[in-house]
mmCIF file of C-alpha atoms in Angstrom:
data_model
loop_
_atom_site.group_PDB
_atom_site.id
_atom_site.type_symbol
_atom_site.label_atom_id
_atom_site.label_comp_id
_atom_site.label_asym_id
_atom_site.label_seq_id
_atom_site.Cartn_x
_atom_site.Cartn_y
_atom_site.Cartn_z
ATOM 1 C CA MET A 6 61.417 13.868 7.856
ATOM 2 C CA ALA A 7 62.039 10.693 9.829
ATOM 3 C CA GLU A 8 64.870 8.815 11.477
ATOM 4 C CA TYR A 9 65.453 5.082 11.032
ATOM 5 C CA HIS A 10 67.880 2.436 12.227
ATOM 6 C CA VAL A 11 68.858 0.195 9.316
ATOM 7 C CA LYS A 12 70.522 -3.220 9.564
ATOM 8 C CA ASN A 13 71.510 -4.172 6.027
ATOM 9 C CA GLY A 14 71.704 -7.975 5.962
ATOM 10 C CA SER A 15 71.614 -8.100 2.168
ATOM 11 C CA HIS A 16 74.563 -8.508 -0.182
ATOM 12 C CA VAL A 17 74.172 -5.073 -1.785
ATOM 13 C CA ASP A 18 74.368 -1.520 -0.491
ATOM 14 C CA LYS A 19 71.031 0.229 0.147
ATOM 15 C CA ALA A 20 70.420 3.939 -0.437
ATOM 16 C CA PHE A 21 67.847 6.028 1.437
ATOM 17 C CA LYS A 22 66.559 9.454 0.423
ATOM 18 C CA VAL A 23 67.559 12.078 2.960
ATOM 19 C CA ARG A 24 67.465 15.843 3.054
ATOM 20 C CA GLY A 25 70.006 17.012 0.489
ATOM 21 C CA GLY A 26 70.584 13.676 -1.249
ATOM 22 C CA HIS A 27 71.014 10.030 -0.282
ATOM 23 C CA GLN A 28 72.604 8.036 2.521
ATOM 24 C CA VAL A 29 74.022 4.610 1.686
ATOM 25 C CA VAL A 30 74.048 1.760 4.208
ATOM 26 C CA PRO A 31 76.721 -0.701 3.047
ATOM 27 C CA ALA A 32 75.945 -4.414 2.752
ATOM 28 C CA GLY A 33 76.351 -6.199 6.079
ATOM 29 C CA LYS A 34 76.439 -2.949 8.098
ATOM 30 C CA GLU A 35 74.121 -1.030 10.437
ATOM 31 C CA ALA A 36 73.524 2.719 10.453
ATOM 32 C CA ASP A 37 71.141 5.413 11.626
ATOM 33 C CA VAL A 38 69.528 7.263 8.734
ATOM 34 C CA VAL A 39 68.678 10.803 9.856
ATOM 35 C CA ASP A 40 66.414 13.322 8.076
ATOM 36 C CA ALA A 41 65.097 10.562 5.829
ATOM 37 C CA LYS A 42 62.049 10.676 3.613
ATOM 38 C CA GLU A 43 59.171 8.765 5.241
ATOM 39 C CA ILE A 44 59.229 5.064 4.320
ATOM 40 C CA THR A 45 55.909 3.312 3.727
ATOM 41 C CA GLU A 46 54.931 -0.022 5.286
ATOM 42 C CA ALA A 47 55.090 -1.583 1.812
ATOM 43 C CA GLN A 48 58.674 -0.353 1.409
ATOM 44 C CA ILE A 49 59.616 -1.692 4.857
ATOM 45 C CA ASP A 50 58.112 -5.078 3.934
ATOM 46 C CA ALA A 51 60.054 -5.089 0.642
ATOM 47 C CA PHE A 52 63.313 -4.286 2.472
ATOM 48 C CA GLU A 53 62.580 -7.104 4.953
ATOM 49 C CA ARG A 54 62.211 -9.617 2.104
ATOM 50 C CA GLU A 55 65.703 -8.548 0.972
ATOM 51 C CA GLY A 56 67.190 -9.064 4.445
ATOM 52 C CA VAL A 57 67.198 -5.383 5.392
ATOM 53 C CA LYS A 58 65.654 -4.454 8.743
ATOM 54 C CA VAL A 59 64.332 -0.882 8.977
ATOM 55 C CA LYS A 60 63.031 0.427 12.321
ATOM 56 C CA ALA A 61 61.809 3.909 13.140
ATOM 57 C CA LYS A 62 63.901 5.463 15.874
ATOM 58 C CA GLY A 63 61.826 5.657 19.069
ATOM 59 C CA GLY A 64 62.895 9.053 20.367
ATOM 60 C CA LYS A 65 62.342 10.887 17.105
ATOM 61 C CA THR A 66 58.783 9.827 16.308
ATOM 62 C CA LYS A 67 55.640 11.629 17.339
ATOM 63 C CA ALA A 68 53.706 10.494 20.390
ATOM 64 C CA PRO A 69 51.118 7.809 19.715
ATOM 65 C CA GLU A 70 47.588 9.035 19.258
ATOM 66 C CA ALA A 71 44.930 7.939 21.711
ATOM 67 C CA GLY A 72 42.045 5.873 20.432
ATOM 68 C CA LEU A 73 41.537 2.422 19.026
ATOM 69 C CA LYS A 74 43.331 1.700 15.767
ATOM 70 C CA ALA A 75 45.112 -1.094 13.940
ATOM 71 C CA ILE A 76 48.784 -0.416 13.174
ATOM 72 C CA HIS A 77 51.514 -2.387 11.393
ATOM 73 C CA SER A 78 53.690 -4.399 13.767
ATOM 74 C CA GLY A 79 56.077 -5.935 11.236
ATOM 75 C CA GLY A 80 56.117 -9.086 9.158
ATOM 76 C CA GLY A 81 52.839 -8.208 7.470
ATOM 77 C CA LYS A 82 50.884 -8.388 10.745
ATOM 78 C CA PHE A 83 48.928 -5.679 12.546
ATOM 79 C CA ASN A 84 48.085 -4.926 16.186
ATOM 80 C CA VAL A 85 45.032 -3.183 17.586
ATOM 81 C CA VAL A 86 46.233 -0.522 20.009
ATOM 82 C CA ASP A 87 44.830 2.119 22.295
ATOM 83 C CA GLY A 88 47.693 4.623 22.549
ATOM 84 C CA ASP A 89 50.686 2.523 23.672
ATOM 85 C CA THR A 90 48.591 -0.443 24.871
ATOM 86 C CA VAL A 91 48.316 -3.468 22.545
ATOM 87 C CA LEU A 92 44.823 -4.969 22.769
ATOM 88 C CA LEU A 93 44.991 -7.537 19.929
ATOM 89 C CA SER A 94 47.845 -8.793 17.787
ATOM 90 C CA GLY A 95 48.394 -10.768 14.606
ATOM 91 C CA LEU A 96 45.698 -9.237 12.392
ATOM 92 C CA SER A 97 46.006 -9.419 8.620
ATOM 93 C CA LYS A 98 46.136 -6.220 6.565
ATOM 94 C CA ALA A 99 42.563 -6.797 5.363
ATOM 95 C CA ASP A 100 41.317 -7.202 8.949
ATOM 96 C CA ALA A 101 43.280 -4.134 10.053
ATOM 97 C CA ASP A 102 41.846 -2.003 7.236
ATOM 98 C CA ALA A 103 38.333 -3.196 8.072
ATOM 99 C CA PHE A 104 38.913 -2.451 11.769
ATOM 100 C CA ASN A 105 40.112 1.086 11.081
ATOM 101 C CA ALA A 106 36.973 1.742 9.000
ATOM 102 C CA MET A 107 34.665 0.754 11.898
ATOM 103 C CA SER A 108 32.887 3.119 14.272
ATOM 104 C CA ASP A 109 34.154 3.278 17.870
ATOM 105 C CA ALA A 110 31.270 1.067 19.067
ATOM 106 C CA GLU A 111 31.967 -1.518 16.348
ATOM 107 C CA LYS A 112 35.669 -1.535 17.277
ATOM 108 C CA ILE A 113 34.836 -2.338 20.920
ATOM 109 C CA THR A 114 32.473 -5.134 19.868
ATOM 110 C CA PHE A 115 35.135 -6.560 17.529
ATOM 111 C CA ILE A 116 37.800 -6.549 20.273
ATOM 112 C CA GLU A 117 35.456 -8.265 22.751
ATOM 113 C CA ALA A 118 34.522 -10.918 20.164
ATOM 114 C CA GLU A 119 38.179 -11.613 19.317
ATOM 115 C CA LYS A 120 39.182 -11.888 22.983
ATOM 116 C CA ALA A 121 36.263 -14.272 23.604
ATOM 117 C CA LYS A 122 37.739 -16.702 21.051
ATOM 118 C CA PHE A 123 40.642 -17.438 23.393
#
């Protein structure tokens, strides 16, 4: 289960699956959704297109894993991170998927090449 902060900027109420049923966030309101079913990045992007901002609550999520990986940063963009440290930002989903499929050595080479462009 997860915990999210939802800011419903749309004109309709939004319901979220939670343990034991649903929690509704009324249109134009903000609320914390506790014990929610995990929401996928695609669902978060769809909510964003409707004017609904969904953010995972910081204190309730698991600690970031060490190692190089590309993660979603919002707005359809991805960052390359090492634990909590952002090494690259603004990758497309295709680039992020390709990065995550690379070996550790290939990831380091990719990061160095991208930083050399600037």
